[in-house]
mmCIF file of C-alpha atoms and ligand atoms in Angstrom:
data_model
loop_
_atom_site.group_PDB
_atom_site.id
_atom_site.type_symbol
_atom_site.label_atom_id
_atom_site.label_comp_id
_atom_site.label_asym_id
_atom_site.label_seq_id
_atom_site.Cartn_x
_atom_site.Cartn_y
_atom_site.Cartn_z
ATOM 1 C CA MET A 1366 0.621 -0.178 -26.567
ATOM 2 C CA PRO A 1367 -3.081 0.414 -26.411
ATOM 3 C CA ALA A 1368 -4.544 -3.045 -26.842
ATOM 4 C CA ALA A 1369 -8.215 -2.936 -27.035
ATOM 5 C CA VAL A 1370 -11.460 -1.321 -27.087
ATOM 6 C CA ASP A 1371 -14.641 -2.576 -25.537
ATOM 7 C CA ILE A 1372 -17.330 -0.136 -26.454
ATOM 8 C CA LYS A 1373 -20.767 -0.234 -25.110
ATOM 9 C CA GLN A 1374 -22.782 2.001 -27.319
ATOM 10 C CA SER A 1375 -25.910 2.184 -24.901
ATOM 11 C CA SER A 1376 -25.901 5.926 -25.260
ATOM 12 C CA GLU A 1377 -23.658 8.394 -27.147
ATOM 13 C CA THR A 1378 -24.101 10.839 -24.478
ATOM 14 C CA LEU A 1379 -22.317 8.903 -21.745
ATOM 15 C CA PRO A 1380 -18.759 10.054 -21.464
ATOM 16 C CA LEU A 1381 -15.862 7.697 -21.829
ATOM 17 C CA LEU A 1382 -13.833 5.954 -19.134
ATOM 18 C CA LEU A 1383 -10.391 4.554 -19.629
ATOM 19 C CA LEU A 1384 -9.681 1.446 -17.605
ATOM 20 C CA HIS A 1385 -6.070 1.147 -16.852
ATOM 21 C CA ARG A 1386 -5.344 -2.117 -15.165
ATOM 22 C CA PHE A 1387 -3.587 -5.439 -14.994
ATOM 23 C CA PRO A 1388 -4.804 -7.967 -17.505
ATOM 24 C CA SER A 1389 -6.956 -10.872 -15.999
ATOM 25 C CA PHE A 1390 -7.638 -8.896 -12.858
ATOM 26 C CA GLU A 1391 -11.494 -8.442 -13.262
ATOM 27 C CA LEU A 1392 -12.914 -6.677 -10.308
ATOM 28 C CA SER A 1393 -16.702 -7.373 -9.636
ATOM 29 C CA PHE A 1394 -17.668 -3.658 -10.464
ATOM 30 C CA PHE A 1395 -16.238 -3.781 -13.982
ATOM 31 C CA PRO A 1396 -19.333 -5.057 -15.395
ATOM 32 C CA VAL A 1397 -21.361 -2.341 -13.620
ATOM 33 C CA LEU A 1398 -18.973 0.236 -15.186
ATOM 34 C CA LYS A 1399 -19.505 -1.183 -18.506
ATOM 35 C CA THR A 1400 -23.251 -0.709 -18.353
ATOM 36 C CA LYS A 1401 -22.708 2.975 -17.432
ATOM 37 C CA TYR A 1402 -19.883 4.141 -19.529
ATOM 38 C CA THR A 1403 -18.021 3.497 -22.666
ATOM 39 C CA VAL A 1404 -15.064 1.625 -21.180
ATOM 40 C CA LEU A 1405 -11.780 1.709 -23.198
ATOM 41 C CA ASP A 1406 -9.737 -1.097 -21.715
ATOM 42 C CA LEU A 1407 -6.089 -0.580 -22.218
ATOM 43 C CA HIS A 1408 -5.210 -4.107 -21.556
ATOM 44 C CA ALA A 1409 -7.869 -6.103 -23.312
ATOM 45 C CA ASP A 1410 -7.145 -7.990 -26.293
ATOM 46 C CA PRO A 1411 -7.538 -7.595 -29.332
ATOM 47 C CA PRO A 1412 -7.383 -3.844 -30.189
ATOM 48 C CA GLY A 1413 -10.558 -2.242 -31.461
ATOM 49 C CA PRO A 1414 -10.698 0.127 -34.533
ATOM 50 C CA SER A 1415 -12.267 2.985 -32.530
ATOM 51 C CA PHE A 1416 -9.616 3.076 -29.797
ATOM 52 C CA PRO A 1417 -7.351 5.770 -31.241
ATOM 53 C CA ILE A 1418 -10.312 8.178 -31.752
ATOM 54 C CA LEU A 1419 -12.158 7.467 -28.549
ATOM 55 C CA SER A 1420 -9.045 7.573 -26.297
ATOM 56 C CA LYS A 1421 -8.520 11.179 -27.279
ATOM 57 C CA SER A 1422 -11.824 12.170 -25.577
ATOM 58 C CA VAL A 1423 -11.376 10.187 -22.379
ATOM 59 C CA ARG A 1424 -11.966 12.493 -19.420
ATOM 60 C CA VAL A 1425 -11.536 10.004 -16.727
ATOM 61 C CA MET A 1426 -8.855 7.393 -16.093
ATOM 62 C CA LEU A 1427 -9.430 4.614 -13.650
ATOM 63 C CA CYS A 1428 -6.063 3.356 -12.439
ATOM 64 C CA VAL A 1429 -6.617 -0.037 -10.572
ATOM 65 C CA GLY A 1430 -3.815 -1.326 -8.380
ATOM 66 C CA PRO A 1431 -0.189 -0.224 -8.679
ATOM 67 C CA THR A 1432 -0.220 0.329 -12.494
ATOM 68 C CA ALA A 1433 2.189 3.324 -13.104
ATOM 69 C CA LEU A 1434 0.727 6.406 -14.516
ATOM 70 C CA THR A 1435 3.441 8.479 -16.269
ATOM 71 C CA SER A 1436 3.516 11.984 -17.822
ATOM 72 C CA GLU A 1437 3.870 10.137 -21.270
ATOM 73 C CA ASP A 1438 0.560 8.151 -20.490
ATOM 74 C CA LEU A 1439 -1.170 11.394 -19.752
ATOM 75 C CA ASP A 1440 0.168 12.976 -22.899
ATOM 76 C CA ARG A 1441 -1.559 10.215 -24.862
ATOM 77 C CA TYR A 1442 -4.883 11.133 -23.486
ATOM 78 C CA PRO A 1443 -5.033 14.982 -23.783
ATOM 79 C CA ALA A 1444 -8.678 15.282 -22.514
ATOM 80 C CA VAL A 1445 -8.071 13.560 -19.114
ATOM 81 C CA GLU A 1446 -9.262 15.737 -16.294
ATOM 82 C CA CYS A 1447 -9.443 13.162 -13.473
ATOM 83 C CA VAL A 1448 -7.463 10.233 -12.324
ATOM 84 C CA VAL A 1449 -9.453 7.907 -10.158
ATOM 85 C CA GLY A 1450 -6.905 5.789 -8.172
ATOM 86 C CA SER A 1451 -7.705 2.654 -6.271
ATOM 87 C CA SER A 1452 -4.957 2.371 -3.767
ATOM 88 C CA ALA A 1453 -4.169 4.525 -0.637
ATOM 89 C CA GLY A 1454 -0.524 4.850 -1.672
ATOM 90 C CA ILE A 1455 -0.254 6.862 -4.947
ATOM 91 C CA ASN A 1456 3.449 6.884 -5.478
ATOM 92 C CA HIS A 1457 2.989 5.260 -8.824
ATOM 93 C CA PHE A 1458 1.378 8.242 -10.263
ATOM 94 C CA ASP A 1459 3.385 11.174 -11.716
ATOM 95 C CA LEU A 1460 1.622 13.687 -9.465
ATOM 96 C CA ALA A 1461 3.721 16.548 -10.720
ATOM 97 C CA ALA A 1462 2.464 16.001 -14.211
ATOM 98 C CA CYS A 1463 -1.207 15.882 -12.863
ATOM 99 C CA ARG A 1464 -0.679 19.168 -11.129
ATOM 100 C CA ARG A 1465 0.757 20.773 -14.145
ATOM 101 C CA ARG A 1466 -2.117 19.808 -16.230
ATOM 102 C CA GLY A 1467 -4.712 20.622 -13.465
ATOM 103 C CA ILE A 1468 -5.921 17.043 -13.253
ATOM 104 C CA HIS A 1469 -7.913 15.878 -10.227
ATOM 105 C CA VAL A 1470 -6.568 12.704 -8.531
ATOM 106 C CA THR A 1471 -8.273 10.649 -6.002
ATOM 107 C CA SER A 1472 -6.956 7.747 -3.921
ATOM 108 C CA ALA A 1473 -8.430 4.875 -2.022
ATOM 109 C CA GLY A 1474 -8.622 7.253 1.107
ATOM 110 C CA ASP A 1475 -9.231 5.306 4.143
ATOM 111 C CA ALA A 1476 -11.310 2.363 2.521
ATOM 112 C CA SER A 1477 -8.673 -0.135 3.645
ATOM 113 C CA SER A 1478 -7.197 1.584 6.590
ATOM 114 C CA ASP A 1479 -8.709 -0.837 9.185
ATOM 115 C CA ASP A 1480 -7.517 -3.835 7.364
ATOM 116 C CA VAL A 1481 -3.975 -2.483 6.815
ATOM 117 C CA ALA A 1482 -3.710 -1.553 10.553
ATOM 118 C CA ASP A 1483 -5.037 -4.980 11.651
ATOM 119 C CA TYR A 1484 -2.401 -6.606 9.254
ATOM 120 C CA ALA A 1485 0.443 -4.537 10.849
ATOM 121 C CA VAL A 1486 -0.603 -5.619 14.265
ATOM 122 C CA GLY A 1487 -0.850 -9.287 13.031
ATOM 123 C CA LEU A 1488 2.694 -9.142 11.460
ATOM 124 C CA ALA A 1489 4.106 -7.698 14.727
ATOM 125 C CA LEU A 1490 2.299 -10.402 16.847
ATOM 126 C CA ASP A 1491 3.554 -13.103 14.256
ATOM 127 C CA VAL A 1492 7.221 -11.967 14.419
ATOM 128 C CA LEU A 1493 7.299 -11.650 18.213
ATOM 129 C CA ARG A 1494 5.203 -14.722 19.044
ATOM 130 C CA ARG A 1495 6.489 -16.744 16.144
ATOM 131 C CA VAL A 1496 3.043 -17.864 14.951
ATOM 132 C CA SER A 1497 4.176 -18.789 11.371
ATOM 133 C CA VAL A 1498 7.211 -20.603 12.750
ATOM 134 C CA ALA A 1499 4.923 -22.699 15.148
ATOM 135 C CA ASP A 1500 2.707 -23.471 12.114
ATOM 136 C CA ARG A 1501 5.642 -24.547 10.056
ATOM 137 C CA PHE A 1502 7.035 -26.727 12.841
ATOM 138 C CA VAL A 1503 3.638 -28.427 13.337
ATOM 139 C CA ARG A 1504 3.094 -29.143 9.600
ATOM 140 C CA ALA A 1505 6.729 -30.575 9.312
ATOM 141 C CA GLY A 1506 5.611 -33.113 11.830
ATOM 142 C CA SER A 1507 8.463 -31.971 14.231
ATOM 143 C CA TRP A 1508 6.273 -31.653 17.328
ATOM 144 C CA PRO A 1509 6.544 -35.253 18.575
ATOM 145 C CA PHE A 1510 10.302 -35.259 18.291
ATOM 146 C CA GLN A 1511 11.581 -31.922 19.221
ATOM 147 C CA LYS A 1512 11.234 -30.778 22.839
ATOM 148 C CA GLU A 1513 13.192 -27.475 22.666
ATOM 149 C CA TYR A 1514 11.626 -24.247 21.432
ATOM 150 C CA THR A 1515 13.023 -20.849 20.658
ATOM 151 C CA LEU A 1516 11.298 -18.467 23.036
ATOM 152 C CA GLY A 1517 9.174 -15.778 21.614
ATOM 153 C CA SER A 1518 8.695 -12.292 22.955
ATOM 154 C CA LYS A 1519 5.716 -10.724 24.779
ATOM 155 C CA VAL A 1520 3.812 -7.993 22.830
ATOM 156 C CA SER A 1521 1.914 -6.538 25.600
ATOM 157 C CA GLY A 1522 3.708 -3.499 27.107
ATOM 158 C CA LYS A 1523 6.065 -2.980 24.424
ATOM 159 C CA ARG A 1524 7.027 0.476 23.225
ATOM 160 C CA VAL A 1525 5.493 1.003 19.690
ATOM 161 C CA GLY A 1526 6.911 3.720 17.353
ATOM 162 C CA ILE A 1527 4.845 4.628 14.394
ATOM 163 C CA VAL A 1528 6.333 6.183 11.260
ATOM 164 C CA GLY A 1529 3.393 8.053 9.645
ATOM 165 C CA LEU A 1530 0.360 8.903 11.831
ATOM 166 C CA GLY A 1531 -2.085 9.011 9.014
ATOM 167 C CA SER A 1532 -5.295 7.193 8.845
ATOM 168 C CA ILE A 1533 -3.464 3.869 9.097
ATOM 169 C CA GLY A 1534 -1.001 4.933 11.614
ATOM 170 C CA LEU A 1535 -3.755 6.266 14.016
ATOM 171 C CA ARG A 1536 -5.462 2.810 13.684
ATOM 172 C CA VAL A 1537 -2.531 1.084 14.537
ATOM 173 C CA ALA A 1538 -1.875 3.162 17.620
ATOM 174 C CA LYS A 1539 -5.397 2.522 18.819
ATOM 175 C CA ARG A 1540 -5.016 -1.213 18.386
ATOM 176 C CA PHE A 1541 -1.675 -1.265 20.360
ATOM 177 C CA GLU A 1542 -3.140 0.832 23.108
ATOM 178 C CA GLY A 1543 -5.395 -2.132 23.666
ATOM 179 C CA PHE A 1544 -2.195 -4.211 24.228
ATOM 180 C CA ASN A 1545 -1.179 -1.711 26.874
ATOM 181 C CA CYS A 1546 1.761 -0.627 24.659
ATOM 182 C CA SER A 1547 3.136 2.939 24.869
ATOM 183 C CA ILE A 1548 2.867 4.725 21.555
ATOM 184 C CA ALA A 1549 5.093 7.448 20.030
ATOM 185 C CA TYR A 1550 5.245 8.540 16.388
ATOM 186 C CA ASN A 1551 7.079 10.372 13.720
ATOM 187 C CA SER A 1552 5.513 12.231 10.931
ATOM 188 C CA ARG A 1553 6.012 15.323 8.804
ATOM 189 C CA LYS A 1554 4.423 17.488 11.265
ATOM 190 C CA ILE A 1555 3.193 17.180 14.874
ATOM 191 C CA LYS A 1556 -0.304 16.173 15.290
ATOM 192 C CA SER A 1557 -2.128 18.444 17.705
ATOM 193 C CA HIS A 1558 -5.042 16.052 18.099
ATOM 194 C CA VAL A 1559 -3.104 13.255 19.588
ATOM 195 C CA SER A 1560 -1.110 13.173 22.849
ATOM 196 C CA TYR A 1561 1.353 10.628 21.810
ATOM 197 C CA PRO A 1562 5.069 11.641 22.172
ATOM 198 C CA TYR A 1563 6.323 13.057 18.752
ATOM 199 C CA TYR A 1564 9.734 12.567 17.558
ATOM 200 C CA ALA A 1565 10.887 14.848 14.702
ATOM 201 C CA ASN A 1566 13.735 12.431 14.027
ATOM 202 C CA VAL A 1567 13.078 8.761 12.951
ATOM 203 C CA GLY A 1568 16.325 7.550 14.534
ATOM 204 C CA ASP A 1569 15.310 8.933 17.898
ATOM 205 C CA LEU A 1570 11.875 7.312 17.549
ATOM 206 C CA ALA A 1571 13.617 3.936 16.739
ATOM 207 C CA SER A 1572 16.037 4.319 19.731
ATOM 208 C CA ASN A 1573 13.022 4.614 21.966
ATOM 209 C CA SER A 1574 10.883 1.743 20.404
ATOM 210 C CA ASP A 1575 10.695 -2.002 20.627
ATOM 211 C CA ILE A 1576 8.435 -2.266 17.512
ATOM 212 C CA LEU A 1577 8.581 0.141 14.574
ATOM 213 C CA ILE A 1578 5.654 0.258 12.353
ATOM 214 C CA VAL A 1579 6.136 1.789 8.942
ATOM 215 C CA CYS A 1580 2.943 3.214 7.300
ATOM 216 C CA CYS A 1581 3.794 6.581 5.885
ATOM 217 C CA ALA A 1582 3.373 7.534 2.236
ATOM 218 C CA LEU A 1583 6.216 6.993 0.040
ATOM 219 C CA THR A 1584 7.467 10.364 -1.449
ATOM 220 C CA ASN A 1585 10.863 11.766 -2.518
ATOM 221 C CA GLU A 1586 11.218 12.819 1.075
ATOM 222 C CA THR A 1587 10.518 9.411 2.606
ATOM 223 C CA PHE A 1588 12.375 7.207 0.157
ATOM 224 C CA HIS A 1589 14.687 5.066 2.398
ATOM 225 C CA VAL A 1590 13.675 7.040 5.496
ATOM 226 C CA ILE A 1591 14.381 3.831 7.324
ATOM 227 C CA ASN A 1592 18.156 3.564 6.727
ATOM 228 C CA LYS A 1593 20.739 1.641 8.250
ATOM 229 C CA ASP A 1594 21.250 4.126 11.230
ATOM 230 C CA VAL A 1595 17.541 3.840 11.925
ATOM 231 C CA MET A 1596 17.629 0.060 12.089
ATOM 232 C CA ARG A 1597 20.723 0.171 14.187
ATOM 233 C CA ALA A 1598 18.885 2.463 16.636
ATOM 234 C CA LEU A 1599 16.157 -0.134 16.840
ATOM 235 C CA GLY A 1600 18.686 -2.615 17.679
ATOM 236 C CA LYS A 1601 19.092 -6.381 18.202
ATOM 237 C CA THR A 1602 15.860 -6.835 19.908
ATOM 238 C CA GLY A 1603 13.765 -4.308 17.926
ATOM 239 C CA ILE A 1604 11.377 -5.496 15.233
ATOM 240 C CA ILE A 1605 10.260 -3.556 12.135
ATOM 241 C CA VAL A 1606 6.986 -4.005 10.389
ATOM 242 C CA ASN A 1607 6.337 -2.413 6.999
ATOM 243 C CA VAL A 1608 2.768 -2.026 5.526
ATOM 244 C CA GLY A 1609 3.621 1.177 3.554
ATOM 245 C CA ARG A 1610 5.856 0.585 0.647
ATOM 246 C CA GLY A 1611 9.087 -1.309 0.251
ATOM 247 C CA ALA A 1612 11.261 1.691 -0.718
ATOM 248 C CA LEU A 1613 10.649 3.219 2.582
ATOM 249 C CA ILE A 1614 13.153 1.037 3.894
ATOM 250 C CA ASP A 1615 16.717 0.512 2.538
ATOM 251 C CA GLU A 1616 16.073 -3.227 1.771
ATOM 252 C CA LYS A 1617 19.768 -4.073 1.231
ATOM 253 C CA GLU A 1618 20.744 -2.836 4.613
ATOM 254 C CA LEU A 1619 17.635 -4.386 6.117
ATOM 255 C CA VAL A 1620 18.621 -7.765 4.819
ATOM 256 C CA GLU A 1621 22.231 -7.329 5.855
ATOM 257 C CA LEU A 1622 21.199 -6.294 9.540
ATOM 258 C CA LEU A 1623 18.795 -9.321 9.667
ATOM 259 C CA VAL A 1624 21.351 -11.877 8.415
ATOM 260 C CA ARG A 1625 23.882 -10.582 10.648
ATOM 261 C CA GLY A 1626 21.487 -10.683 13.794
ATOM 262 C CA ASP A 1627 21.804 -6.874 14.218
ATOM 263 C CA LEU A 1628 18.063 -6.473 14.042
ATOM 264 C CA GLY A 1629 15.610 -8.424 16.148
ATOM 265 C CA GLY A 1630 13.191 -9.232 13.312
ATOM 266 C CA ALA A 1631 10.889 -8.016 10.583
ATOM 267 C CA GLY A 1632 7.206 -8.386 9.360
ATOM 268 C CA LEU A 1633 7.107 -7.279 5.716
ATOM 269 C CA ASP A 1634 4.222 -6.967 3.542
ATOM 270 C CA VAL A 1635 5.872 -4.766 0.894
ATOM 271 C CA PHE A 1636 9.271 -4.879 -0.841
ATOM 272 C CA GLU A 1637 11.450 -2.583 -2.693
ATOM 273 C CA HIS A 1638 11.191 -4.524 -5.999
ATOM 274 C CA GLU A 1639 8.019 -6.370 -5.800
ATOM 275 C CA PRO A 1640 7.272 -9.235 -6.445
ATOM 276 C CA TYR A 1641 11.039 -9.886 -6.030
ATOM 277 C CA VAL A 1642 11.701 -10.740 -2.407
ATOM 278 C CA PRO A 1643 15.348 -11.153 -1.184
ATOM 279 C CA GLU A 1644 16.149 -14.740 -0.945
ATOM 280 C CA GLU A 1645 18.441 -14.362 2.180
ATOM 281 C CA LEU A 1646 15.245 -13.800 4.022
ATOM 282 C CA PHE A 1647 13.630 -17.061 3.254
ATOM 283 C CA SER A 1648 15.602 -19.029 6.008
ATOM 284 C CA LEU A 1649 15.106 -16.424 8.833
ATOM 285 C CA ASP A 1650 12.579 -17.405 11.339
ATOM 286 C CA ASN A 1651 12.422 -13.947 12.766
ATOM 287 C CA VAL A 1652 11.091 -12.595 9.590
ATOM 288 C CA VAL A 1653 7.459 -12.906 8.383
ATOM 289 C CA LEU A 1654 6.990 -12.260 4.471
ATOM 290 C CA SER A 1655 3.784 -11.487 2.897
ATOM 291 C CA PRO A 1656 2.840 -10.620 -0.626
ATOM 292 C CA HIS A 1657 1.464 -7.107 -0.469
ATOM 293 C CA ASN A 1658 -1.695 -8.523 1.164
ATOM 294 C CA ALA A 1659 -2.585 -6.023 3.894
ATOM 295 C CA VAL A 1660 -5.545 -4.574 1.770
ATOM 296 C CA ILE A 1661 -6.812 -7.950 0.441
ATOM 297 C CA THR A 1662 -10.133 -8.480 2.127
ATOM 298 C CA LEU A 1663 -13.734 -8.598 0.944
ATOM 299 C CA GLU A 1664 -14.575 -5.668 2.895
ATOM 300 C CA SER A 1665 -11.833 -3.381 1.724
ATOM 301 C CA PHE A 1666 -12.524 -4.244 -1.807
ATOM 302 C CA ALA A 1667 -16.254 -3.609 -1.371
ATOM 303 C CA ALA A 1668 -15.467 -0.134 0.177
ATOM 304 C CA LEU A 1669 -12.939 0.459 -2.683
ATOM 305 C CA GLU A 1670 -15.425 -0.296 -5.327
ATOM 306 C CA GLU A 1671 -18.128 1.876 -3.730
ATOM 307 C CA LEU A 1672 -15.650 4.752 -3.471
ATOM 308 C CA VAL A 1673 -14.387 4.258 -7.154
ATOM 309 C CA LEU A 1674 -17.805 4.214 -8.595
ATOM 310 C CA ALA A 1675 -19.046 7.133 -6.426
ATOM 311 C CA ASN A 1676 -15.913 9.220 -7.655
ATOM 312 C CA ILE A 1677 -16.474 8.544 -11.339
ATOM 313 C CA GLU A 1678 -20.116 9.494 -10.956
ATOM 314 C CA ALA A 1679 -19.268 12.538 -8.794
ATOM 315 C CA PHE A 1680 -16.842 13.862 -11.673
ATOM 316 C CA PHE A 1681 -19.319 13.325 -14.401
ATOM 317 C CA SER A 1682 -22.019 15.168 -12.421
ATOM 318 C CA ASN A 1683 -19.747 17.963 -11.090
ATOM 319 C CA LYS A 1684 -20.048 16.869 -7.630
ATOM 320 C CA PRO A 1685 -17.277 17.061 -4.966
ATOM 321 C CA LEU A 1686 -14.834 14.066 -5.296
ATOM 322 C CA ARG A 1687 -14.040 11.922 -2.215
ATOM 323 C CA ALA A 1688 -10.534 11.212 -1.140
ATOM 324 C CA GLU A 1689 -9.172 13.763 -3.510
ATOM 325 C CA VAL A 1690 -5.419 14.094 -3.296
ATOM 326 C CA GLU A 1691 -4.002 17.657 -2.596
ATOM 327 C CA LEU A 1692 -1.442 18.270 -5.218
ATOM 328 C CA HIS A 1693 1.231 20.600 -3.827
HETATM 329 O O1 GLV B 1858 -1.093 -1.142 -0.999
HETATM 330 C C1 GLV B 1858 -2.195 -0.817 -1.112
HETATM 331 C C2 GLV B 1858 -2.720 0.536 -1.113
HETATM 332 O O2 GLV B 1858 -1.805 1.528 -1.267
HETATM 333 O O3 GLV B 1858 -3.888 0.706 -1.205
#
């Protein structure tokens, strides 16, 4: 499965870095990496003769995007001590295996939290005010002929429930405060630094919300945390926005409720089996679909690149890592 080696022999003393990424997804900092480290590129083509030997001494793995990192992957690289991730969500890493081996893991931290929070608000606005529908209407040339419109729904003053009040959730809350919305939240634990009402039960939060924003981490505990009952509690006028991970919501139930009109609408940036999106959603005007786009801005990528490079350098110079993940 290792495909290639791209070795810069600028200095034998520089340690190795294994780059684990999608093919043809060249980020601007890859050339910088290659000037500083001997970069083994798992997905480049063709394979190089030194790969099998060099890969045994790789100490840092850089995992770009949602490339899964399994226990078997780690077994192939016995010298790995640090996994540098490039996303905020790290459900695609086998964290238990990292913990067993004492491997440090870093994430994107809050490099893209502002952008994801902005996007969550944008999706809610779009669903309620039907911006994408209006755009399609104009582009289809319907404006001169059709005089009847489906009414949108006001955003200001709505009750916003946030599932996961971490760095993204807190930013979502601040933004909706600007719309005079009331905020409440659910998370693993009550947050003493905020005064928003806390609901230990997601269903209770949904019952008391008009807009439910899902932005918690995907773990074994939060898989399908938004189930049929929670969505029923949100009700026929409630809308749900997911900028976390697809599997936080029971997607099959979500689709059924939306198709039957038992849920008010949805703004979805993530899906359970990306890039597959259930086709039943395509014809629903109360649903806004987006291809895992919330982090994709110039600014997020710049912050991410800075963080990734800093963490690699910190590891090799025995300095503290940033955005290190606590492995329980
Ligand atoms: O989805 C994107 C991320 O987790 O950073």
